[in-house]
Amino acid sequence: MTMAHIPVLLAESIEALNIVPDGTYVDATLGFGGHSVAILKKLNQGKLIGIEIDKNTYDQAKSLFSDRENVFLHCSNFVNAFGSFVPHSFGQVDGILFDLGVNVHQIKESDKGLSFLKNQYLDMRLSESNGPTAADIISSSGEQELVEIFKKADERFARPIAKKIIEQRRRAKIETTDQLAELVGSIKKRRGRTHPATQVFMALRMTVNKELENISKALPDAVEILKPGGRIAVITFHSTEDRLVKNIFKELVAVKKIKLINKKVITASRKEQLSNPLSRSAKLRIGERL
């Protein structure tokens, strides 16, 4: 099998789930199926449920599992899964994996304006039912709102970028990736290999798709459908995501819903970081249902 996306922390996340051969497992962020394929190798009579929000990615992943009767795939936002179709169709489950964020292949190949590498309309909605586009947010948000949005991705130039947007949109709408990238580039200079607009694009994508809000709802909901001893494993790629997951786990520990399996966050090995530089920012946190 040729992978369009290299799964990060693959061995560590599979070990984290403590898979039993006849268990039921949820890959809440199916992507191109890398983690799911590894989970299936550990299953005998068990079931795998895969959830993917992006229709194009879902369609590509579906072909991997077309001959597997124990695989159940859903094109949906994971925020809708754990209070509805997963418990209603499968009851309690033995493990749930979240690999948060959007993989680089999706960003590069998307036609939704997720990347500054191609000039496209600033849509950024992974699901077209998600509401306002990035262009809508840029055109309607006040300066302080834009500052708060950009701070989600730890953008140090949030204020001057927001001011520039307000100033520029008085003359013309900002609707394309080229327009936005050029604007940010006029405020920030490139540092190393990182494009100046990277964090602004990330922050807008997170806002358009309500990524932080969805994490805040989905993780506690997911824990509720875990069997006692079942595991939840969450991989993050950004400090804002990781802080949020850390705090949610802390709250779940306080109300005796889970215990932490790893007191210290798990990161990619030096070998993995060298072979896959995208793994450098990855962090894995694991909880076990009480």
PDB file of C-alpha atoms in Angstrom:
ATOM      1  CA  MET A   1       0.000   0.000   0.000  1.00  0.00           C
ATOM      2  CA  THR A   2       1.304   3.446  -0.945  1.00  0.00           C
ATOM      3  CA  MET A   3       0.650   6.077   1.692  1.00  0.00           C
ATOM      4  CA  ALA A   4      -0.189   9.612   0.619  1.00  0.00           C
ATOM      5  CA  HIS A   5       0.383  10.640   4.189  1.00  0.00           C
ATOM      6  CA  ILE A   6       2.897   9.265   6.679  1.00  0.00           C
ATOM      7  CA  PRO A   7       1.135   8.625  10.012  1.00  0.00           C
ATOM      8  CA  VAL A   8       2.913  10.362  12.874  1.00  0.00           C
ATOM      9  CA  LEU A   9       3.676   8.569  16.170  1.00  0.00           C
ATOM     10  CA  LEU A  10       2.239   5.414  14.606  1.00  0.00           C
ATOM     11  CA  ALA A  11       3.824   2.788  16.874  1.00  0.00           C
ATOM     12  CA  GLU A  12       3.301   4.925  19.986  1.00  0.00           C
ATOM     13  CA  SER A  13      -0.379   5.594  19.288  1.00  0.00           C
ATOM     14  CA  ILE A  14      -1.147   1.941  18.507  1.00  0.00           C
ATOM     15  CA  GLU A  15       0.588   0.890  21.726  1.00  0.00           C
ATOM     16  CA  ALA A  16      -1.359   3.590  23.571  1.00  0.00           C
ATOM     17  CA  LEU A  17      -4.687   2.041  22.571  1.00  0.00           C
ATOM     18  CA  ASN A  18      -3.736  -1.275  24.217  1.00  0.00           C
ATOM     19  CA  ILE A  19      -5.681  -3.098  21.501  1.00  0.00           C
ATOM     20  CA  VAL A  20      -7.562  -6.313  22.218  1.00  0.00           C
ATOM     21  CA  PRO A  21      -8.257  -8.503  19.137  1.00  0.00           C
ATOM     22  CA  ASP A  22     -12.043  -8.559  19.555  1.00  0.00           C
ATOM     23  CA  GLY A  23     -12.428  -4.925  20.612  1.00  0.00           C
ATOM     24  CA  THR A  24     -14.156  -1.993  18.937  1.00  0.00           C
ATOM     25  CA  TYR A  25     -11.990   1.003  18.032  1.00  0.00           C
ATOM     26  CA  VAL A  26     -12.661   4.444  16.604  1.00  0.00           C
ATOM     27  CA  ASP A  27     -10.262   6.366  14.386  1.00  0.00           C
ATOM     28  CA  ALA A  28     -11.910   9.767  14.814  1.00  0.00           C
ATOM     29  CA  THR A  29      -9.665  11.387  12.202  1.00  0.00           C
ATOM     30  CA  LEU A  30      -9.376   8.768   9.471  1.00  0.00           C
ATOM     31  CA  GLY A  31      -7.401  10.862   6.983  1.00  0.00           C
ATOM     32  CA  PHE A  32      -5.814   8.543   4.431  1.00  0.00           C
ATOM     33  CA  GLY A  33      -6.158   5.539   6.733  1.00  0.00           C
ATOM     34  CA  GLY A  34      -2.609   5.081   8.016  1.00  0.00           C
ATOM     35  CA  HIS A  35      -3.493   4.667  11.690  1.00  0.00           C
ATOM     36  CA  SER A  36      -6.589   2.618  10.836  1.00  0.00           C
ATOM     37  CA  VAL A  37      -4.578   0.118   8.793  1.00  0.00           C
ATOM     38  CA  ALA A  38      -2.262  -0.363  11.783  1.00  0.00           C
ATOM     39  CA  ILE A  39      -5.215  -0.832  14.153  1.00  0.00           C
ATOM     40  CA  LEU A  40      -6.737  -3.453  11.835  1.00  0.00           C
ATOM     41  CA  LYS A  41      -3.544  -5.505  11.936  1.00  0.00           C
ATOM     42  CA  LYS A  42      -4.141  -5.971  15.673  1.00  0.00           C
ATOM     43  CA  LEU A  43      -7.794  -6.978  15.311  1.00  0.00           C
ATOM     44  CA  ASN A  44      -9.277 -10.436  14.809  1.00  0.00           C
ATOM     45  CA  GLN A  45     -13.023 -10.347  15.438  1.00  0.00           C
ATOM     46  CA  GLY A  46     -12.910  -6.686  16.399  1.00  0.00           C
ATOM     47  CA  LYS A  47     -14.462  -3.693  14.653  1.00  0.00           C
ATOM     48  CA  LEU A  48     -13.003  -0.429  13.381  1.00  0.00           C
ATOM     49  CA  ILE A  49     -15.020   2.761  12.956  1.00  0.00           C
ATOM     50  CA  GLY A  50     -13.399   5.471  10.838  1.00  0.00           C
ATOM     51  CA  ILE A  51     -14.586   9.086  10.744  1.00  0.00           C
ATOM     52  CA  GLU A  52     -13.417  11.702   8.232  1.00  0.00           C
ATOM     53  CA  ILE A  53     -14.845  15.186   7.667  1.00  0.00           C
ATOM     54  CA  ASP A  54     -13.312  15.906   4.247  1.00  0.00           C
ATOM     55  CA  LYS A  55     -15.226  14.206   1.416  1.00  0.00           C
ATOM     56  CA  ASN A  56     -12.275  13.965  -0.987  1.00  0.00           C
ATOM     57  CA  THR A  57     -10.040  12.419   1.674  1.00  0.00           C
ATOM     58  CA  TYR A  58     -12.845  10.095   2.778  1.00  0.00           C
ATOM     59  CA  ASP A  59     -13.349   8.833  -0.779  1.00  0.00           C
ATOM     60  CA  GLN A  60      -9.626   8.084  -1.137  1.00  0.00           C
ATOM     61  CA  ALA A  61      -9.446   6.267   2.200  1.00  0.00           C
ATOM     62  CA  LYS A  62     -12.583   4.244   1.522  1.00  0.00           C
ATOM     63  CA  SER A  63     -10.880   2.240  -1.232  1.00  0.00           C
ATOM     64  CA  LEU A  64      -8.366   0.889   1.322  1.00  0.00           C
ATOM     65  CA  PHE A  65     -11.093  -0.884   3.267  1.00  0.00           C
ATOM     66  CA  SER A  66     -13.623  -1.866   0.585  1.00  0.00           C
ATOM     67  CA  ASP A  67     -13.114  -5.594   1.233  1.00  0.00           C
ATOM     68  CA  ARG A  68     -13.242  -5.400   5.042  1.00  0.00           C
ATOM     69  CA  GLU A  69     -16.565  -6.343   6.634  1.00  0.00           C
ATOM     70  CA  ASN A  70     -15.418  -5.217  10.076  1.00  0.00           C
ATOM     71  CA  VAL A  71     -14.698  -1.625   8.988  1.00  0.00           C
ATOM     72  CA  PHE A  72     -17.419   1.030   9.210  1.00  0.00           C
ATOM     73  CA  LEU A  73     -16.639   4.420   7.687  1.00  0.00           C
ATOM     74  CA  HIS A  74     -18.525   7.682   8.117  1.00  0.00           C
ATOM     75  CA  CYS A  75     -18.010  10.998   6.324  1.00  0.00           C
ATOM     76  CA  SER A  76     -18.768  13.270   9.238  1.00  0.00           C
ATOM     77  CA  ASN A  77     -17.297  15.698  11.747  1.00  0.00           C
ATOM     78  CA  PHE A  78     -16.094  13.812  14.820  1.00  0.00           C
ATOM     79  CA  VAL A  79     -17.923  16.319  17.013  1.00  0.00           C
ATOM     80  CA  ASN A  80     -21.180  14.639  15.910  1.00  0.00           C
ATOM     81  CA  ALA A  81     -20.010  11.061  16.443  1.00  0.00           C
ATOM     82  CA  PHE A  82     -19.861  10.288  20.130  1.00  0.00           C
ATOM     83  CA  GLY A  83     -23.268  11.505  21.213  1.00  0.00           C
ATOM     84  CA  SER A  84     -25.064   9.917  18.277  1.00  0.00           C
ATOM     85  CA  PHE A  85     -24.202   7.276  15.687  1.00  0.00           C
ATOM     86  CA  VAL A  86     -21.226   5.592  17.384  1.00  0.00           C
ATOM     87  CA  PRO A  87     -22.942   4.703  20.700  1.00  0.00           C
ATOM     88  CA  HIS A  88     -26.293   4.097  18.971  1.00  0.00           C
ATOM     89  CA  SER A  89     -24.792   1.651  16.464  1.00  0.00           C
ATOM     90  CA  PHE A  90     -21.913   0.122  18.418  1.00  0.00           C
ATOM     91  CA  GLY A  91     -22.486   0.802  22.125  1.00  0.00           C
ATOM     92  CA  GLN A  92     -19.382   1.294  24.230  1.00  0.00           C
ATOM     93  CA  VAL A  93     -15.967   1.037  22.572  1.00  0.00           C
ATOM     94  CA  ASP A  94     -12.493  -0.081  23.646  1.00  0.00           C
ATOM     95  CA  GLY A  95     -10.390   2.732  22.240  1.00  0.00           C
ATOM     96  CA  ILE A  96     -10.535   6.045  20.404  1.00  0.00           C
ATOM     97  CA  LEU A  97      -7.748   7.794  18.494  1.00  0.00           C
ATOM     98  CA  PHE A  98      -7.679  11.480  17.545  1.00  0.00           C
ATOM     99  CA  ASP A  99      -4.935  12.696  15.186  1.00  0.00           C
ATOM    100  CA  LEU A 100      -5.800  16.387  15.250  1.00  0.00           C
ATOM    101  CA  GLY A 101      -5.252  19.072  12.643  1.00  0.00           C
ATOM    102  CA  VAL A 102      -5.212  18.726   8.863  1.00  0.00           C
ATOM    103  CA  ASN A 103      -2.464  16.732   7.193  1.00  0.00           C
ATOM    104  CA  VAL A 104      -0.121  18.439   4.769  1.00  0.00           C
ATOM    105  CA  HIS A 105      -1.309  16.401   1.784  1.00  0.00           C
ATOM    106  CA  GLN A 106      -4.890  17.577   2.360  1.00  0.00           C
ATOM    107  CA  ILE A 107      -3.707  21.174   2.596  1.00  0.00           C
ATOM    108  CA  LYS A 108      -1.596  21.000  -0.572  1.00  0.00           C
ATOM    109  CA  GLU A 109      -4.169  19.119  -2.660  1.00  0.00           C
ATOM    110  CA  SER A 110      -7.254  20.956  -1.419  1.00  0.00           C
ATOM    111  CA  ASP A 111      -9.217  23.304  -3.671  1.00  0.00           C
ATOM    112  CA  LYS A 112     -10.581  25.178  -0.658  1.00  0.00           C
ATOM    113  CA  GLY A 113      -7.892  27.784  -0.132  1.00  0.00           C
ATOM    114  CA  LEU A 114      -6.127  26.026   2.727  1.00  0.00           C
ATOM    115  CA  SER A 115      -2.690  26.736   1.280  1.00  0.00           C
ATOM    116  CA  PHE A 116      -0.829  29.812   0.083  1.00  0.00           C
ATOM    117  CA  LEU A 117       0.965  27.610  -2.487  1.00  0.00           C
ATOM    118  CA  LYS A 118      -1.934  27.910  -4.966  1.00  0.00           C
ATOM    119  CA  ASN A 119      -4.114  30.930  -5.680  1.00  0.00           C
ATOM    120  CA  GLN A 120      -7.645  29.939  -4.677  1.00  0.00           C
ATOM    121  CA  TYR A 121     -10.746  31.420  -3.126  1.00  0.00           C
ATOM    122  CA  LEU A 122     -10.435  31.677   0.677  1.00  0.00           C
ATOM    123  CA  ASP A 123     -13.032  29.068   1.575  1.00  0.00           C
ATOM    124  CA  MET A 124     -11.218  26.753   4.050  1.00  0.00           C
ATOM    125  CA  ARG A 125     -14.384  24.833   4.994  1.00  0.00           C
ATOM    126  CA  LEU A 126     -13.558  21.136   5.248  1.00  0.00           C
ATOM    127  CA  SER A 127     -17.295  20.532   5.169  1.00  0.00           C
ATOM    128  CA  GLU A 128     -19.513  22.880   3.156  1.00  0.00           C
ATOM    129  CA  SER A 129     -22.090  22.801   5.954  1.00  0.00           C
ATOM    130  CA  ASN A 130     -19.639  24.568   8.264  1.00  0.00           C
ATOM    131  CA  GLY A 131     -20.943  28.114   7.789  1.00  0.00           C
ATOM    132  CA  PRO A 132     -18.864  31.212   6.992  1.00  0.00           C
ATOM    133  CA  THR A 133     -15.799  30.966   4.771  1.00  0.00           C
ATOM    134  CA  ALA A 134     -12.404  32.440   5.610  1.00  0.00           C
ATOM    135  CA  ALA A 135     -13.168  35.259   3.161  1.00  0.00           C
ATOM    136  CA  ASP A 136     -16.406  35.955   5.057  1.00  0.00           C
ATOM    137  CA  ILE A 137     -14.522  36.152   8.356  1.00  0.00           C
ATOM    138  CA  ILE A 138     -11.850  38.439   6.916  1.00  0.00           C
ATOM    139  CA  SER A 139     -14.465  40.776   5.444  1.00  0.00           C
ATOM    140  CA  SER A 140     -16.776  40.960   8.474  1.00  0.00           C
ATOM    141  CA  SER A 141     -14.577  40.703  11.596  1.00  0.00           C
ATOM    142  CA  GLY A 142     -13.444  43.742  13.549  1.00  0.00           C
ATOM    143  CA  GLU A 143      -9.808  44.404  14.350  1.00  0.00           C
ATOM    144  CA  GLN A 144      -9.915  42.864  17.836  1.00  0.00           C
ATOM    145  CA  GLU A 145     -11.773  39.796  16.548  1.00  0.00           C
ATOM    146  CA  LEU A 146      -9.063  39.265  13.939  1.00  0.00           C
ATOM    147  CA  VAL A 147      -6.352  39.680  16.568  1.00  0.00           C
ATOM    148  CA  GLU A 148      -7.964  36.983  18.729  1.00  0.00           C
ATOM    149  CA  ILE A 149      -8.299  34.676  15.731  1.00  0.00           C
ATOM    150  CA  PHE A 150      -4.635  35.015  14.762  1.00  0.00           C
ATOM    151  CA  LYS A 151      -3.513  34.496  18.351  1.00  0.00           C
ATOM    152  CA  LYS A 152      -5.017  30.985  18.198  1.00  0.00           C
ATOM    153  CA  ALA A 153      -1.984  30.078  16.104  1.00  0.00           C
ATOM    154  CA  ASP A 154       0.424  32.091  18.278  1.00  0.00           C
ATOM    155  CA  GLU A 155       0.869  34.744  15.593  1.00  0.00           C
ATOM    156  CA  ARG A 156       3.172  37.391  17.115  1.00  0.00           C
ATOM    157  CA  PHE A 157       2.172  39.963  14.493  1.00  0.00           C
ATOM    158  CA  ALA A 158      -1.577  39.527  15.072  1.00  0.00           C
ATOM    159  CA  ARG A 159      -2.269  43.225  15.695  1.00  0.00           C
ATOM    160  CA  PRO A 160      -0.405  44.738  12.714  1.00  0.00           C
ATOM    161  CA  ILE A 161      -1.802  42.054  10.391  1.00  0.00           C
ATOM    162  CA  ALA A 162      -5.346  42.769  11.613  1.00  0.00           C
ATOM    163  CA  LYS A 163      -4.829  46.512  11.121  1.00  0.00           C
ATOM    164  CA  LYS A 164      -3.534  45.923   7.596  1.00  0.00           C
ATOM    165  CA  ILE A 165      -6.571  43.780   6.736  1.00  0.00           C
ATOM    166  CA  ILE A 166      -8.971  46.481   7.944  1.00  0.00           C
ATOM    167  CA  GLU A 167      -7.074  49.096   5.941  1.00  0.00           C
ATOM    168  CA  GLN A 168      -6.851  47.024   2.756  1.00  0.00           C
ATOM    169  CA  ARG A 169     -10.437  45.779   2.690  1.00  0.00           C
ATOM    170  CA  ARG A 170     -11.665  49.386   2.559  1.00  0.00           C
ATOM    171  CA  ARG A 171     -10.156  49.506  -0.927  1.00  0.00           C
ATOM    172  CA  ALA A 172     -10.932  45.984  -2.135  1.00  0.00           C
ATOM    173  CA  LYS A 173     -12.217  42.659  -0.823  1.00  0.00           C
ATOM    174  CA  ILE A 174      -9.633  40.125   0.329  1.00  0.00           C
ATOM    175  CA  GLU A 175     -10.931  36.902  -1.181  1.00  0.00           C
ATOM    176  CA  THR A 176      -7.976  34.880  -2.469  1.00  0.00           C
ATOM    177  CA  THR A 177      -5.009  33.094  -0.947  1.00  0.00           C
ATOM    178  CA  ASP A 178      -2.579  35.214  -2.957  1.00  0.00           C
ATOM    179  CA  GLN A 179      -4.108  38.438  -1.648  1.00  0.00           C
ATOM    180  CA  LEU A 180      -3.884  37.286   1.966  1.00  0.00           C
ATOM    181  CA  ALA A 181      -0.385  35.820   1.671  1.00  0.00           C
ATOM    182  CA  GLU A 182       0.895  39.006   0.022  1.00  0.00           C
ATOM    183  CA  LEU A 183      -0.683  41.147   2.748  1.00  0.00           C
ATOM    184  CA  VAL A 184       0.891  39.095   5.542  1.00  0.00           C
ATOM    185  CA  GLY A 185       4.205  39.108   3.688  1.00  0.00           C
ATOM    186  CA  SER A 186       4.174  42.903   3.714  1.00  0.00           C
ATOM    187  CA  ILE A 187       4.109  42.790   7.544  1.00  0.00           C
ATOM    188  CA  LYS A 188       6.295  39.747   8.254  1.00  0.00           C
ATOM    189  CA  LYS A 189       9.520  38.609   6.678  1.00  0.00           C
ATOM    190  CA  ARG A 190      10.261  34.960   5.976  1.00  0.00           C
ATOM    191  CA  ARG A 191      12.140  33.150   8.740  1.00  0.00           C
ATOM    192  CA  GLY A 192      13.974  30.074   7.471  1.00  0.00           C
ATOM    193  CA  ARG A 193      11.710  27.734   5.529  1.00  0.00           C
ATOM    194  CA  THR A 194       8.486  28.877   7.185  1.00  0.00           C
ATOM    195  CA  HIS A 195       6.247  31.026   4.999  1.00  0.00           C
ATOM    196  CA  PRO A 196       5.197  34.278   6.742  1.00  0.00           C
ATOM    197  CA  ALA A 197       1.497  33.456   6.284  1.00  0.00           C
ATOM    198  CA  THR A 198       1.635  29.954   7.799  1.00  0.00           C
ATOM    199  CA  GLN A 199       0.163  30.870  11.183  1.00  0.00           C
ATOM    200  CA  VAL A 200      -2.481  33.221   9.782  1.00  0.00           C
ATOM    201  CA  PHE A 201      -3.742  30.511   7.417  1.00  0.00           C
ATOM    202  CA  MET A 202      -3.731  27.973  10.261  1.00  0.00           C
ATOM    203  CA  ALA A 203      -5.650  30.310  12.566  1.00  0.00           C
ATOM    204  CA  LEU A 204      -8.301  31.004   9.941  1.00  0.00           C
ATOM    205  CA  ARG A 205      -8.709  27.292   9.165  1.00  0.00           C
ATOM    206  CA  MET A 206      -9.092  26.537  12.875  1.00  0.00           C
ATOM    207  CA  THR A 207     -11.721  29.278  13.178  1.00  0.00           C
ATOM    208  CA  VAL A 208     -13.685  28.408  10.038  1.00  0.00           C
ATOM    209  CA  ASN A 209     -13.926  24.739  11.048  1.00  0.00           C
ATOM    210  CA  LYS A 210     -14.425  25.446  14.772  1.00  0.00           C
ATOM    211  CA  GLU A 211     -11.557  23.072  15.501  1.00  0.00           C
ATOM    212  CA  LEU A 212     -10.939  24.078  19.127  1.00  0.00           C
ATOM    213  CA  GLU A 213     -14.653  24.145  19.952  1.00  0.00           C
ATOM    214  CA  ASN A 214     -15.090  20.699  18.403  1.00  0.00           C
ATOM    215  CA  ILE A 215     -12.184  19.277  20.415  1.00  0.00           C
ATOM    216  CA  SER A 216     -13.671  20.724  23.614  1.00  0.00           C
ATOM    217  CA  LYS A 217     -16.953  18.908  22.994  1.00  0.00           C
ATOM    218  CA  ALA A 218     -15.743  15.715  21.347  1.00  0.00           C
ATOM    219  CA  LEU A 219     -13.129  14.572  23.880  1.00  0.00           C
ATOM    220  CA  PRO A 220     -15.467  14.472  26.919  1.00  0.00           C
ATOM    221  CA  ASP A 221     -18.193  12.893  24.747  1.00  0.00           C
ATOM    222  CA  ALA A 222     -15.711  10.270  23.540  1.00  0.00           C
ATOM    223  CA  VAL A 223     -14.662   9.368  27.079  1.00  0.00           C
ATOM    224  CA  GLU A 224     -18.315   8.776  27.992  1.00  0.00           C
ATOM    225  CA  ILE A 225     -18.619   5.895  25.508  1.00  0.00           C
ATOM    226  CA  LEU A 226     -15.361   4.177  26.483  1.00  0.00           C
ATOM    227  CA  LYS A 227     -15.611   0.889  28.347  1.00  0.00           C
ATOM    228  CA  PRO A 228     -13.861   0.814  31.741  1.00  0.00           C
ATOM    229  CA  GLY A 229     -10.190   0.326  30.911  1.00  0.00           C
ATOM    230  CA  GLY A 230     -10.711   1.681  27.402  1.00  0.00           C
ATOM    231  CA  ARG A 231      -8.149   4.152  26.093  1.00  0.00           C
ATOM    232  CA  ILE A 232      -8.320   7.563  24.448  1.00  0.00           C
ATOM    233  CA  ALA A 233      -5.196   8.712  22.594  1.00  0.00           C
ATOM    234  CA  VAL A 234      -4.851  12.238  21.210  1.00  0.00           C
ATOM    235  CA  ILE A 235      -2.101  13.519  18.900  1.00  0.00           C
ATOM    236  CA  THR A 236      -1.701  17.289  18.582  1.00  0.00           C
ATOM    237  CA  PHE A 237       0.550  19.377  16.344  1.00  0.00           C
ATOM    238  CA  HIS A 238       0.191  22.867  17.755  1.00  0.00           C
ATOM    239  CA  SER A 239       0.693  24.401  21.187  1.00  0.00           C
ATOM    240  CA  THR A 240      -2.860  25.792  21.323  1.00  0.00           C
ATOM    241  CA  GLU A 241      -4.339  22.355  20.587  1.00  0.00           C
ATOM    242  CA  ASP A 242      -2.043  20.664  23.075  1.00  0.00           C
ATOM    243  CA  ARG A 243      -2.854  23.117  25.881  1.00  0.00           C
ATOM    244  CA  LEU A 244      -6.538  22.527  25.263  1.00  0.00           C
ATOM    245  CA  VAL A 245      -6.199  18.723  25.306  1.00  0.00           C
ATOM    246  CA  LYS A 246      -4.017  18.880  28.422  1.00  0.00           C
ATOM    247  CA  ASN A 247      -6.645  20.957  30.241  1.00  0.00           C
ATOM    248  CA  ILE A 248      -9.530  18.729  29.129  1.00  0.00           C
ATOM    249  CA  PHE A 249      -7.664  15.649  30.370  1.00  0.00           C
ATOM    250  CA  LYS A 250      -6.936  17.441  33.643  1.00  0.00           C
ATOM    251  CA  GLU A 251     -10.654  18.152  34.105  1.00  0.00           C
ATOM    252  CA  LEU A 252     -11.573  14.545  33.272  1.00  0.00           C
ATOM    253  CA  VAL A 253      -9.047  13.298  35.827  1.00  0.00           C
ATOM    254  CA  ALA A 254     -10.491  15.654  38.449  1.00  0.00           C
ATOM    255  CA  VAL A 255     -14.000  14.204  38.018  1.00  0.00           C
ATOM    256  CA  LYS A 256     -12.588  10.642  37.997  1.00  0.00           C
ATOM    257  CA  LYS A 257     -13.551   9.853  34.406  1.00  0.00           C
ATOM    258  CA  ILE A 258     -10.018   8.889  33.345  1.00  0.00           C
ATOM    259  CA  LYS A 259      -6.525   8.347  34.652  1.00  0.00           C
ATOM    260  CA  LEU A 260      -3.474   9.529  32.747  1.00  0.00           C
ATOM    261  CA  ILE A 261      -1.320   6.816  31.204  1.00  0.00           C
ATOM    262  CA  ASN A 262       1.534   9.149  30.344  1.00  0.00           C
ATOM    263  CA  LYS A 263       2.237  11.827  32.944  1.00  0.00           C
ATOM    264  CA  LYS A 264       4.823  13.241  30.537  1.00  0.00           C
ATOM    265  CA  VAL A 265       3.719  13.968  26.978  1.00  0.00           C
ATOM    266  CA  ILE A 266       5.042  11.552  24.321  1.00  0.00           C
ATOM    267  CA  THR A 267       6.931  13.035  21.373  1.00  0.00           C
ATOM    268  CA  ALA A 268       8.390  11.559  18.198  1.00  0.00           C
ATOM    269  CA  SER A 269      11.727   9.797  18.384  1.00  0.00           C
ATOM    270  CA  ARG A 270      14.809  11.423  16.928  1.00  0.00           C
ATOM    271  CA  LYS A 271      14.708   8.843  14.129  1.00  0.00           C
ATOM    272  CA  GLU A 272      11.108   9.715  13.213  1.00  0.00           C
ATOM    273  CA  GLN A 273      11.812  13.439  13.359  1.00  0.00           C
ATOM    274  CA  LEU A 274      14.678  13.017  10.900  1.00  0.00           C
ATOM    275  CA  SER A 275      12.653  10.867   8.497  1.00  0.00           C
ATOM    276  CA  ASN A 276       9.454  12.933   8.843  1.00  0.00           C
ATOM    277  CA  PRO A 277      10.115  16.549   9.909  1.00  0.00           C
ATOM    278  CA  LEU A 278       6.373  17.147  10.352  1.00  0.00           C
ATOM    279  CA  SER A 279       6.512  14.908  13.431  1.00  0.00           C
ATOM    280  CA  ARG A 280       8.698  17.369  15.339  1.00  0.00           C
ATOM    281  CA  SER A 281       5.747  19.253  16.797  1.00  0.00           C
ATOM    282  CA  ALA A 282       3.604  16.157  17.465  1.00  0.00           C
ATOM    283  CA  LYS A 283       2.562  15.335  21.030  1.00  0.00           C
ATOM    284  CA  LEU A 284       0.633  12.302  22.249  1.00  0.00           C
ATOM    285  CA  ARG A 285      -1.525  12.224  25.383  1.00  0.00           C
ATOM    286  CA  ILE A 286      -3.281   9.086  26.643  1.00  0.00           C
ATOM    287  CA  GLY A 287      -6.129   8.565  29.089  1.00  0.00           C
ATOM    288  CA  GLU A 288      -7.756   5.383  30.421  1.00  0.00           C
ATOM    289  CA  ARG A 289     -11.437   5.194  31.381  1.00  0.00           C
ATOM    290  CA  LEU A 290     -12.120   4.518  35.044  1.00  0.00           C
TER     291      LEU A 290
END
